[in-house]
Short mmCIF file of C-alpha atoms and ligand atoms in Angstrom, two decimals:
data_model
loop_
_atom_site.label_atom_id
_atom_site.label_comp_id
_atom_site.label_asym_id
_atom_site.label_seq_id
_atom_site.Cartn_x
_atom_site.Cartn_y
_atom_site.Cartn_z
CA UNK A 1 22.61 89.92 16.02
CA UNK A 2 23.14 93.21 14.19
CA UNK A 3 20.30 95.70 14.14
CA UNK A 4 18.32 95.26 10.93
CA UNK A 5 17.86 98.32 8.71
CA UNK A 6 14.16 97.44 8.28
CA UNK A 7 11.19 96.24 10.29
CA UNK A 8 9.41 93.07 9.17
CA UNK A 9 5.60 93.20 9.25
CA UNK A 10 3.73 89.91 9.12
CA UNK A 11 0.05 88.98 9.20
CA UNK A 12 -0.99 85.33 9.14
CA UNK A 13 -4.02 83.57 7.67
CA UNK A 14 -4.27 80.22 9.36
CA UNK A 15 -6.55 77.47 8.03
CA UNK A 16 -7.50 74.77 10.49
CA UNK A 17 -9.49 71.62 9.78
CA UNK A 18 -12.10 71.08 12.46
CA UNK A 19 -12.27 67.75 14.29
CA UNK A 20 -15.68 66.67 13.05
CA UNK A 21 -16.51 63.12 11.95
CA UNK A 22 -18.33 64.38 8.86
CA UNK A 23 -18.02 67.21 6.35
CA UNK A 24 -19.48 70.70 6.66
CA UNK A 25 -22.52 70.29 4.41
CA UNK A 26 -22.93 66.51 3.90
CA UNK A 27 -22.51 63.26 5.83
CA UNK A 28 -19.25 62.10 4.16
CA UNK A 29 -16.38 61.06 6.44
CA UNK A 30 -13.50 63.47 7.09
CA UNK A 31 -11.07 60.69 8.00
CA UNK A 32 -7.54 61.22 6.71
CA UNK A 33 -5.95 58.65 4.41
CA UNK A 34 -9.05 56.98 2.91
CA UNK A 35 -8.76 55.69 -0.68
CA UNK A 36 -9.02 58.62 -3.15
CA UNK A 37 -12.57 59.80 -3.89
CA UNK A 38 -14.16 57.19 -1.58
CA UNK A 39 -15.51 59.77 0.91
CA UNK A 40 -17.66 61.69 -1.56
CA UNK A 41 -21.34 62.12 -2.39
CA UNK A 42 -23.47 64.21 -4.79
CA UNK A 43 -23.33 67.19 -2.37
CA UNK A 44 -19.55 67.46 -2.03
CA UNK A 45 -18.78 66.68 -5.65
CA UNK A 46 -21.24 69.38 -6.67
CA UNK A 47 -23.86 67.52 -8.70
CA UNK A 48 -26.80 69.68 -9.76
CA UNK A 49 -29.99 69.74 -7.68
CA UNK A 50 -28.48 68.77 -4.33
CA UNK A 51 -28.83 70.86 -1.17
CA UNK A 52 -26.23 71.42 1.56
CA UNK A 53 -27.17 71.01 5.25
CA UNK A 54 -24.95 72.63 7.86
CA UNK A 55 -23.05 70.40 10.30
CA UNK A 56 -23.97 71.87 13.68
CA UNK A 57 -20.99 70.24 15.39
CA UNK A 58 -18.64 72.12 13.03
CA UNK A 59 -20.28 75.41 13.97
CA UNK A 60 -19.97 74.53 17.69
CA UNK A 61 -16.24 73.86 17.30
CA UNK A 62 -15.77 77.07 15.33
CA UNK A 63 -17.54 79.01 18.10
CA UNK A 64 -15.34 77.33 20.68
CA UNK A 65 -12.20 78.39 18.80
CA UNK A 66 -13.43 81.95 18.40
CA UNK A 67 -14.23 82.23 22.12
CA UNK A 68 -10.78 80.86 22.97
CA UNK A 69 -9.32 83.53 20.67
CA UNK A 70 -11.21 86.25 22.59
CA UNK A 71 -13.31 87.10 19.51
CA UNK A 72 -16.61 88.94 19.41
CA UNK A 73 -19.32 86.54 18.24
CA UNK A 74 -21.81 87.88 15.71
CA UNK A 75 -25.39 87.20 16.69
CA UNK A 76 -26.34 86.97 13.00
CA UNK A 77 -24.10 85.38 10.37
CA UNK A 78 -24.56 84.00 6.86
CA UNK A 79 -22.85 81.99 4.14
CA UNK A 80 -21.53 83.34 0.85
CA UNK A 81 -20.38 81.84 -2.41
CA UNK A 82 -16.83 82.57 -3.44
CA UNK A 83 -16.72 81.93 -7.16
CA UNK A 84 -13.64 80.65 -8.91
CA UNK A 85 -12.71 77.83 -11.23
CA UNK A 86 -10.18 75.19 -10.30
CA UNK A 87 -10.16 71.42 -10.94
CA UNK A 88 -10.23 70.62 -7.21
CA UNK A 89 -13.42 72.65 -6.74
CA UNK A 90 -16.19 70.75 -8.54
CA UNK A 91 -18.99 73.26 -7.80
CA UNK A 92 -16.90 76.16 -9.20
CA UNK A 93 -17.60 77.99 -5.97
CA UNK A 94 -16.60 77.56 -2.37
CA UNK A 95 -19.12 78.13 0.42
CA UNK A 96 -17.44 80.61 2.72
CA UNK A 97 -18.26 83.73 4.74
CA UNK A 98 -17.64 87.17 3.29
CA UNK A 99 -19.01 90.34 4.87
CA UNK A 100 -20.67 88.87 7.97
CA UNK A 101 -18.21 86.37 9.48
CA UNK A 102 -19.44 84.60 12.63
CA UNK A 103 -16.63 86.15 14.71
CA UNK A 104 -14.28 89.14 14.66
CA UNK A 105 -11.96 91.38 16.73
CA UNK A 106 -10.16 88.92 18.99
CA UNK A 107 -6.62 88.56 20.24
CA UNK A 108 -4.03 86.01 21.22
CA UNK A 109 -1.13 86.50 23.58
CA UNK A 110 2.30 85.19 22.57
CA UNK A 111 5.62 84.97 24.36
CA UNK A 112 8.47 87.09 22.95
CA UNK A 113 11.99 87.72 24.28
CA UNK A 114 10.69 91.17 25.35
CA UNK A 115 7.76 89.69 27.30
CA UNK A 116 4.23 88.75 26.33
CA UNK A 117 2.63 90.47 23.36
CA UNK A 118 -0.99 90.64 22.28
CA UNK A 119 -1.62 89.92 18.58
CA UNK A 120 -4.91 91.19 17.23
CA UNK A 121 -7.22 88.89 15.29
CA UNK A 122 -9.29 90.56 12.60
CA UNK A 123 -11.75 87.73 12.07
CA UNK A 124 -12.31 84.00 12.15
CA UNK A 125 -14.78 82.51 9.68
CA UNK A 126 -15.93 79.09 8.60
CA UNK A 127 -15.71 77.67 5.08
CA UNK A 128 -15.47 74.39 3.20
CA UNK A 129 -12.14 73.00 2.01
CA UNK A 130 -11.39 72.17 -1.63
CA UNK A 131 -10.17 68.79 -2.92
CA UNK A 132 -6.55 67.93 -3.54
CA UNK A 133 -4.67 67.86 -6.84
CA UNK A 134 -2.07 65.14 -7.27
CA UNK A 135 0.30 66.52 -9.87
CA UNK A 136 2.83 64.43 -11.67
CA UNK A 137 5.95 66.19 -10.49
CA UNK A 138 8.46 63.67 -11.80
CA UNK A 139 7.47 64.44 -15.40
CA UNK A 140 6.76 60.82 -16.36
CA UNK A 141 4.01 61.95 -18.72
CA UNK A 142 1.13 60.84 -16.48
CA UNK A 143 -1.91 63.06 -16.00
CA UNK A 144 -2.68 65.13 -12.94
CA UNK A 145 -5.26 63.50 -10.68
CA UNK A 146 -7.83 64.90 -8.31
CA UNK A 147 -8.93 63.48 -4.94
CA UNK A 148 -12.18 65.02 -3.68
CA UNK A 149 -12.17 63.38 -0.23
CA UNK A 150 -11.15 66.70 1.29
CA UNK A 151 -13.77 68.73 -0.64
CA UNK A 152 -16.31 70.01 1.88
CA UNK A 153 -14.22 69.42 5.01
CA UNK A 154 -14.90 72.19 7.57
CA UNK A 155 -12.13 74.79 7.70
CA UNK A 156 -11.73 77.63 10.13
CA UNK A 157 -9.81 80.59 8.76
CA UNK A 158 -8.17 82.80 11.38
CA UNK A 159 -6.86 86.13 10.09
CA UNK A 160 -4.42 88.03 12.29
CA UNK A 161 -3.67 91.74 12.16
CA UNK A 162 -0.25 92.57 10.67
CA UNK A 163 1.19 92.79 14.17
CA UNK A 164 3.85 90.08 14.08
CA UNK A 165 7.24 91.77 13.82
CA UNK A 166 9.62 88.88 13.19
CA UNK A 167 9.72 85.31 11.83
CA UNK A 168 10.17 84.15 15.45
CA UNK A 169 6.96 85.90 16.50
CA UNK A 170 5.12 84.30 13.58
CA UNK A 171 6.28 80.90 14.78
CA UNK A 172 5.34 81.65 18.40
CA UNK A 173 1.86 82.74 17.25
CA UNK A 174 1.37 79.49 15.31
CA UNK A 175 2.57 77.40 18.24
CA UNK A 176 0.13 79.13 20.57
CA UNK A 177 -2.75 78.65 18.11
CA UNK A 178 -1.90 74.97 17.75
CA UNK A 179 -1.75 74.47 21.53
CA UNK A 180 -5.01 76.34 22.03
CA UNK A 181 -6.93 74.45 19.34
CA UNK A 182 -5.59 71.06 20.41
CA UNK A 183 -6.38 71.71 24.06
CA UNK A 184 -9.93 72.77 23.25
CA UNK A 185 -10.46 69.77 20.94
CA UNK A 186 -11.16 72.02 17.93
CA UNK A 187 -8.51 70.49 15.67
CA UNK A 188 -5.63 68.01 15.80
CA UNK A 189 -3.54 70.63 13.94
CA UNK A 190 -1.45 67.93 12.23
CA UNK A 191 0.56 69.95 9.76
CA UNK A 192 1.81 66.94 7.80
CA UNK A 193 -1.80 65.90 7.21
CA UNK A 194 -2.75 69.43 6.23
CA UNK A 195 -5.01 70.06 9.25
CA UNK A 196 -3.18 73.33 9.88
CA UNK A 197 -2.02 75.39 6.92
CA UNK A 198 -0.84 78.91 6.73
CA UNK A 199 -0.55 81.82 4.30
CA UNK A 200 1.57 84.76 5.35
CA UNK A 201 1.34 88.40 4.27
CA UNK A 202 4.70 90.04 4.62
CA UNK A 203 6.35 93.36 3.82
CA UNK A 204 9.09 95.50 5.27
CA UNK A 205 9.00 99.03 6.67
CA UNK A 206 12.08 101.22 6.16
CA UNK A 207 12.60 104.47 8.08
CA UNK A 208 13.64 107.25 5.66
CA UNK A 209 15.98 110.21 6.16
CA UNK A 210 13.02 112.66 6.06
CA UNK A 211 11.34 110.89 8.99
CA UNK A 212 8.72 109.04 6.93
CA UNK A 213 8.52 105.27 6.68
CA UNK A 214 8.61 103.56 3.29
CA UNK A 215 6.80 100.23 2.95
CA UNK A 216 7.42 97.59 0.31
CA UNK A 217 4.39 96.02 -1.45
CA UNK A 218 2.83 93.16 0.50
CA UNK A 219 3.54 89.66 -0.77
CA UNK A 220 1.32 86.77 0.28
CA UNK A 221 3.37 83.59 0.65
CA UNK A 222 0.97 80.65 0.18
CA UNK A 223 0.70 77.17 1.66
CA UNK A 224 3.39 77.10 4.28
CA UNK A 225 3.01 73.69 5.83
CA UNK A 226 5.53 73.58 8.66
CA UNK A 227 6.57 75.99 11.40
CA UNK A 228 10.09 75.83 10.04
CA UNK A 229 8.85 76.76 6.57
CA UNK A 230 7.02 79.80 7.98
CA UNK A 231 10.11 81.00 9.80
CA UNK A 232 12.47 80.44 6.88
CA UNK A 233 10.11 81.85 4.26
CA UNK A 234 9.49 85.02 6.30
CA UNK A 235 13.20 85.59 6.83
CA UNK A 236 13.97 85.05 3.15
CA UNK A 237 11.08 87.13 1.80
CA UNK A 238 11.75 90.11 4.10
CA UNK A 239 15.40 90.20 3.06
CA UNK A 240 14.44 89.79 -0.63
CA UNK A 241 12.04 92.74 -0.41
CA UNK A 242 14.67 94.84 1.34
CA UNK A 243 17.24 94.12 -1.37
CA UNK A 244 14.67 94.80 -4.12
CA UNK A 245 13.92 98.12 -2.45
CA UNK A 246 17.62 99.00 -2.38
CA UNK A 247 17.67 98.45 -6.16
CA UNK A 248 14.30 99.89 -7.23
CA UNK A 249 13.57 102.40 -4.47
CA UNK A 250 10.07 103.85 -4.18
CA UNK A 251 9.09 102.82 -7.71
CA UNK A 252 8.17 99.61 -5.92
CA UNK A 253 5.27 101.49 -4.38
CA UNK A 254 3.33 101.13 -7.63
CA UNK A 255 3.61 97.32 -7.69
CA UNK A 256 0.31 95.62 -6.79
CA UNK A 257 0.08 93.01 -4.05
CA UNK A 258 1.38 89.65 -5.28
CA UNK A 259 1.28 86.03 -4.21
CA UNK A 260 4.33 83.81 -3.92
CA UNK A 261 5.08 80.15 -3.37
CA UNK A 262 7.72 78.79 -1.02
CA UNK A 263 10.30 76.39 -2.45
CA UNK A 264 11.29 74.34 0.58
CA UNK A 265 14.22 72.57 -1.11
CA UNK A 266 15.89 75.68 -2.44
CA UNK A 267 14.84 77.90 0.47
CA UNK A 268 13.45 80.67 -1.77
CA UNK A 269 10.08 82.33 -2.41
CA UNK A 270 8.81 82.65 -5.99
CA UNK A 271 6.47 85.51 -6.81
CA UNK A 272 3.70 84.02 -8.95
CA UNK A 273 0.91 86.36 -9.87
CA UNK A 274 -1.06 89.43 -9.04
CA UNK A 275 -3.14 88.81 -5.92
CA UNK A 276 -6.89 88.44 -6.55
CA UNK A 277 -9.10 91.17 -5.13
CA UNK A 278 -12.34 90.31 -3.37
CA UNK A 279 -14.19 91.66 -6.45
CA UNK A 280 -12.56 88.95 -8.60
CA UNK A 281 -14.53 86.32 -6.69
CA UNK A 282 -18.02 87.79 -7.29
CA UNK A 283 -19.14 86.93 -3.77
CA UNK A 284 -22.90 86.67 -3.22
CA UNK A 285 -25.05 85.23 -0.41
CA UNK A 286 -25.45 81.45 -0.56
CA UNK A 287 -29.12 80.89 -1.48
CA UNK A 288 -29.23 77.24 -0.36
CA UNK A 289 -28.40 77.83 3.31
CA UNK A 290 -30.27 79.77 5.97
CA UNK A 291 -28.42 82.42 8.00
CA UNK A 292 -27.44 81.48 11.54
CA UNK A 293 -28.59 83.25 14.68
CA UNK A 294 -26.38 82.58 17.71
CA UNK A 295 -28.17 83.27 20.99
CA UNK A 296 -26.81 83.59 24.53
CA UNK A 297 -27.85 80.05 25.52
CA UNK A 298 -25.96 78.54 22.57
CA UNK A 299 -22.84 80.54 23.43
CA UNK A 300 -23.11 79.59 27.09
CA UNK A 301 -23.29 75.89 26.23
CA UNK A 302 -20.21 76.16 23.98
CA UNK A 303 -18.34 78.08 26.65
CA UNK A 304 -19.11 75.41 29.26
CA UNK A 305 -17.69 72.68 26.99
CA UNK A 306 -14.44 74.52 26.36
CA UNK A 307 -12.40 73.42 29.38
CA UNK A 308 -9.41 75.27 30.76
CA UNK A 309 -7.47 77.34 28.21
CA UNK A 310 -3.64 77.14 28.17
CA UNK A 311 -3.29 80.80 29.21
CA UNK A 312 -5.63 80.23 32.17
CA UNK A 313 -3.79 77.03 33.12
CA UNK A 314 -0.47 78.91 33.02
CA UNK A 315 -1.77 81.59 35.38
CA UNK A 316 -3.22 78.94 37.70
CA UNK A 317 0.04 76.96 37.83
CA UNK A 318 1.80 80.12 39.02
CA UNK A 319 -0.86 81.15 41.54
CA UNK A 320 -1.74 77.73 42.93
CA UNK A 321 1.64 75.97 42.84
CA UNK A 322 4.08 78.88 42.93
CA UNK A 323 5.74 77.88 39.66
CA UNK A 324 7.80 80.42 37.73
CA UNK A 325 6.27 81.76 34.49
CA UNK A 326 8.86 79.71 32.59
CA UNK A 327 8.06 76.44 34.38
CA UNK A 328 4.33 77.08 34.02
CA UNK A 329 4.76 77.59 30.27
CA UNK A 330 6.86 74.47 29.74
CA UNK A 331 4.41 72.36 31.72
CA UNK A 332 1.16 73.59 30.20
CA UNK A 333 2.74 73.63 26.72
CA UNK A 334 2.63 69.82 26.79
CA UNK A 335 -1.13 69.60 27.04
CA UNK A 336 -3.78 68.96 29.64
CA UNK A 337 -2.78 65.36 30.35
CA UNK A 338 0.70 66.47 31.41
CA UNK A 339 -0.68 69.32 33.52
CA UNK A 340 -3.04 66.89 35.28
CA UNK A 341 -0.19 64.41 35.85
CA UNK A 342 1.93 67.18 37.37
CA UNK A 343 -0.92 68.23 39.66
CA UNK A 344 -1.36 64.67 40.91
CA UNK A 345 2.38 64.38 41.68
CA UNK A 346 2.55 67.82 43.32
CA UNK A 347 -0.45 67.09 45.55
CA UNK A 348 0.88 63.66 46.56
CA UNK A 349 4.39 64.83 47.45
CA UNK A 350 3.64 68.38 48.61
CA UNK A 351 6.54 69.90 46.65
CA UNK A 352 5.34 71.54 43.43
CA UNK A 353 8.75 72.80 42.35
CA UNK A 354 10.29 69.33 42.62
CA UNK A 355 7.26 67.80 40.87
CA UNK A 356 7.57 70.31 38.02
CA UNK A 357 11.32 69.61 37.64
CA UNK A 358 10.79 65.85 37.54
CA UNK A 359 7.90 66.03 35.09
CA UNK A 360 9.49 68.49 32.66
CA UNK A 361 13.06 67.14 32.86
CA UNK A 362 12.63 63.41 33.25
CA UNK A 363 9.11 62.15 32.67
CA UNK A 364 8.60 63.92 29.34
CA UNK A 365 12.01 62.71 28.10
CA UNK A 366 11.21 59.12 29.10
CA UNK A 367 7.84 59.37 27.42
CA UNK A 368 9.55 60.55 24.25
CA UNK A 369 12.15 57.74 24.40
CA UNK A 370 9.36 55.21 24.85
CA UNK A 371 7.52 56.92 21.98
CA UNK A 372 4.42 56.72 24.13
CA UNK A 373 1.30 58.00 22.40
CA UNK A 374 -1.42 60.10 23.91
CA UNK A 375 -1.79 60.08 27.67
CA UNK A 376 0.56 57.25 28.66
CA UNK A 377 3.14 58.05 31.35
CA UNK A 378 6.22 56.00 32.32
CA UNK A 379 5.05 55.66 35.94
CA UNK A 380 2.03 56.43 38.09
CA UNK A 381 1.98 59.92 39.63
CA UNK A 382 1.97 58.41 43.16
CA UNK A 383 5.19 56.51 42.37
CA UNK A 384 6.94 59.65 41.18
CA UNK A 385 5.66 61.44 44.30
CA UNK A 386 7.12 58.54 46.35
CA UNK A 387 10.49 59.11 44.72
CA UNK A 388 10.41 62.82 45.53
CA UNK A 389 9.58 61.98 49.17
CA UNK A 390 12.40 59.41 49.38
CA UNK A 391 14.79 61.88 47.78
CA UNK A 392 14.14 64.28 50.64
CA UNK A 393 13.83 61.74 53.45
CA UNK A 394 17.20 60.12 52.84
CA UNK A 395 18.84 63.07 51.14
CA UNK A 396 19.50 61.67 47.67
CA UNK A 397 21.45 63.95 45.38
CA UNK A 398 20.32 64.46 41.78
CA UNK A 399 22.46 61.70 40.35
CA UNK A 400 21.38 59.12 42.94
CA UNK A 401 17.73 60.10 42.56
CA UNK A 402 18.01 59.56 38.81
CA UNK A 403 19.47 56.12 39.43
CA UNK A 404 16.49 55.31 41.62
CA UNK A 405 14.17 56.63 38.90
CA UNK A 406 15.86 54.42 36.29
CA UNK A 407 15.60 51.41 38.59
CA UNK A 408 11.90 52.10 39.22
CA UNK A 409 11.32 52.15 35.45
CA UNK A 410 13.38 49.01 34.90
CA UNK A 411 11.80 46.94 37.68
CA UNK A 412 8.41 48.61 37.84
CA UNK A 413 8.78 49.06 41.59
CA UNK A 414 8.13 51.78 44.15
CA UNK A 415 10.85 54.28 45.08
CA UNK A 416 11.38 52.64 48.49
CA UNK A 417 11.86 49.22 46.88
CA UNK A 418 14.28 50.65 44.28
CA UNK A 419 16.30 52.37 47.02
CA UNK A 420 16.60 49.00 48.85
CA UNK A 421 17.59 47.15 45.69
CA UNK A 422 20.27 49.70 44.92
CA UNK A 423 21.62 49.24 48.46
CA UNK A 424 21.32 52.91 49.32
CA UNK A 425 21.37 53.50 53.08
CA UNK A 426 19.90 56.57 54.60
CA UNK A 427 22.32 58.73 56.53
CA UNK A 428 20.68 60.14 59.67
CA UNK A 429 21.56 63.57 60.99
CA UNK A 430 23.34 62.03 63.99
CA UNK A 431 25.49 59.77 61.81
CA UNK A 432 26.15 62.65 59.50
CA UNK A 433 27.49 64.84 62.32
CA UNK A 434 29.94 62.05 63.13
CA UNK A 435 31.07 61.85 59.50
CA UNK A 436 31.54 65.63 59.47
CA UNK A 437 33.64 65.52 62.68
CA UNK A 438 35.84 62.78 61.20
CA UNK A 439 36.33 64.76 57.99
CA UNK A 440 37.35 67.81 60.02
CA UNK A 441 39.85 65.72 61.99
CA UNK A 442 41.28 64.29 58.75
CA UNK A 443 41.78 67.71 57.10
CA UNK A 444 43.71 69.87 59.57
CA UNK A 445 45.19 72.07 56.83
CA UNK A 446 41.76 72.95 55.40
CA UNK A 447 40.52 73.72 58.92
CA UNK A 448 43.50 76.01 59.55
CA UNK A 449 42.94 77.81 56.23
CA UNK A 450 39.27 78.24 57.07
CA UNK A 451 40.14 79.76 60.45
CA UNK A 452 42.46 82.22 58.66
CA UNK A 453 39.40 83.43 56.76
CA UNK A 454 39.59 81.30 53.59
CA UNK A 455 35.89 80.38 53.41
CA UNK A 456 36.52 78.23 50.31
CA UNK A 457 38.62 75.82 52.39
CA UNK A 458 35.40 74.45 53.87
CA UNK A 459 34.54 73.07 50.42
CA UNK A 460 37.38 70.55 50.64
CA UNK A 461 35.95 69.16 53.88
CA UNK A 462 32.44 69.15 52.46
CA UNK A 463 33.75 67.20 49.46
CA UNK A 464 35.24 64.61 51.83
CA UNK A 465 31.86 64.22 53.57
CA UNK A 466 30.02 63.78 50.25
CA UNK A 467 32.54 61.13 49.16
CA UNK A 468 32.21 59.31 52.47
CA UNK A 469 28.38 59.24 52.21
CA UNK A 470 28.52 58.35 48.50
CA UNK A 471 26.56 61.47 47.67
CA UNK A 472 23.52 60.49 49.74
CA UNK A 473 23.89 63.30 52.31
CA UNK A 474 21.69 66.38 51.74
CA UNK A 475 24.23 69.11 50.79
CA UNK A 476 22.37 71.79 52.78
CA UNK A 477 22.45 69.72 55.95
CA UNK A 478 26.16 68.91 55.44
CA UNK A 479 26.87 72.63 55.04
CA UNK A 480 24.96 73.46 58.22
CA UNK A 481 26.62 70.72 60.32
CA UNK A 482 30.03 71.62 58.91
CA UNK A 483 29.66 75.26 59.96
CA UNK A 484 28.53 74.19 63.44
CA UNK A 485 31.42 71.75 63.90
CA UNK A 486 33.98 74.21 62.49
CA UNK A 487 32.92 76.73 65.14
CA UNK A 488 33.74 74.12 67.78
CA UNK A 489 36.97 72.89 66.18
ZN1 ZN B 1 -20.29 64.38 0.63
#
């Protein structure tokens, strides 16, 4: 790809719905897909005289996420009212956190083509979600409707520093956040259900002839609800700003920060309005809720419930099983159940590399074909380990081993049984030497060429051996025996 004449600068604000059974300040259910307005009560529809009560589980999950994101946890935090009017916000304010968020100054490591990169996190705070507007987009003359089931659902907002330098990095950051929050049980991060949503602040930096760097005004692209949308929107918006700059030059510098929407169908961003400033919201401390003091014991309990983080699991897979960084990433990227399955196979067969290859290449693909949900695997780890052992014991090549695997799935049998049913006979080293000697006798020309120094001629004889053994002979052993016999020939 050609060098771009500008540098893209992206900061992400990720909103994640926490996996609680009930809302942040009342006992209404947070279940997705309930009939409109059925999961509501006087608290979350904002009737006068009611009082919110904090859901402690939500705060626990938020702490867990912040710890996983390497954030500093504030020992004292409070709630604030963010005032604005919108039909999906019945109280006319949202309970959020303004100047004293419960966590700040963290980081998350992502994988880039140039190696791993640490992305700073400015803050993570907790707030309640708004309801959902159902607009009549077909223009049939019906009214817009509001569903307040989502109003009051706990949301964690994670604000990154503007340290993502490409649409690909933005996507990698989101993927890592999703993996981390799923693995720690903080959120299901289902983007189609709106459990993970994202706003992106983007501008471009252009090096100037005089050595300074010109920056275009930041545009906040709202409500990106798929990883693909984030990547496409960032690419489009950066190029749009660059072209605008080519036309308008530094006059752009006077333009205030704006917000934009992303039109998925047309693949374009649409700048909508001037961005609100914090002062537009008239924040003030929420008088109906007490501040929260987080002590060491509380933090310790949350930490102990967190389980192994993906980055820790990746490091452990490399140290304990000798996997490459790539293999470790592929394996742990599938979640804890897959990592545990791999560990069981590796321990049972004693060959971690083979176990990792089988799990990432075959087992995951089978699971996908079977559309298996959750933690179901196509076969027990001990059966897969049995296959790996058989593969080595009788020297199955890749293709034969895959046939055995398919037969095991089809018949639900052990590897040994499947090998018998397929009529595969093991070739012992003694038998193999005999096959090699016969192949040498049958290929005098290749032998003569080899003796003249054409090392490649040995391949023809090796091919004859593999054909004779129907691919069941271990190639390394064939090579070794062949070299020995050729010395004698
Ligand atoms: Zn409620």
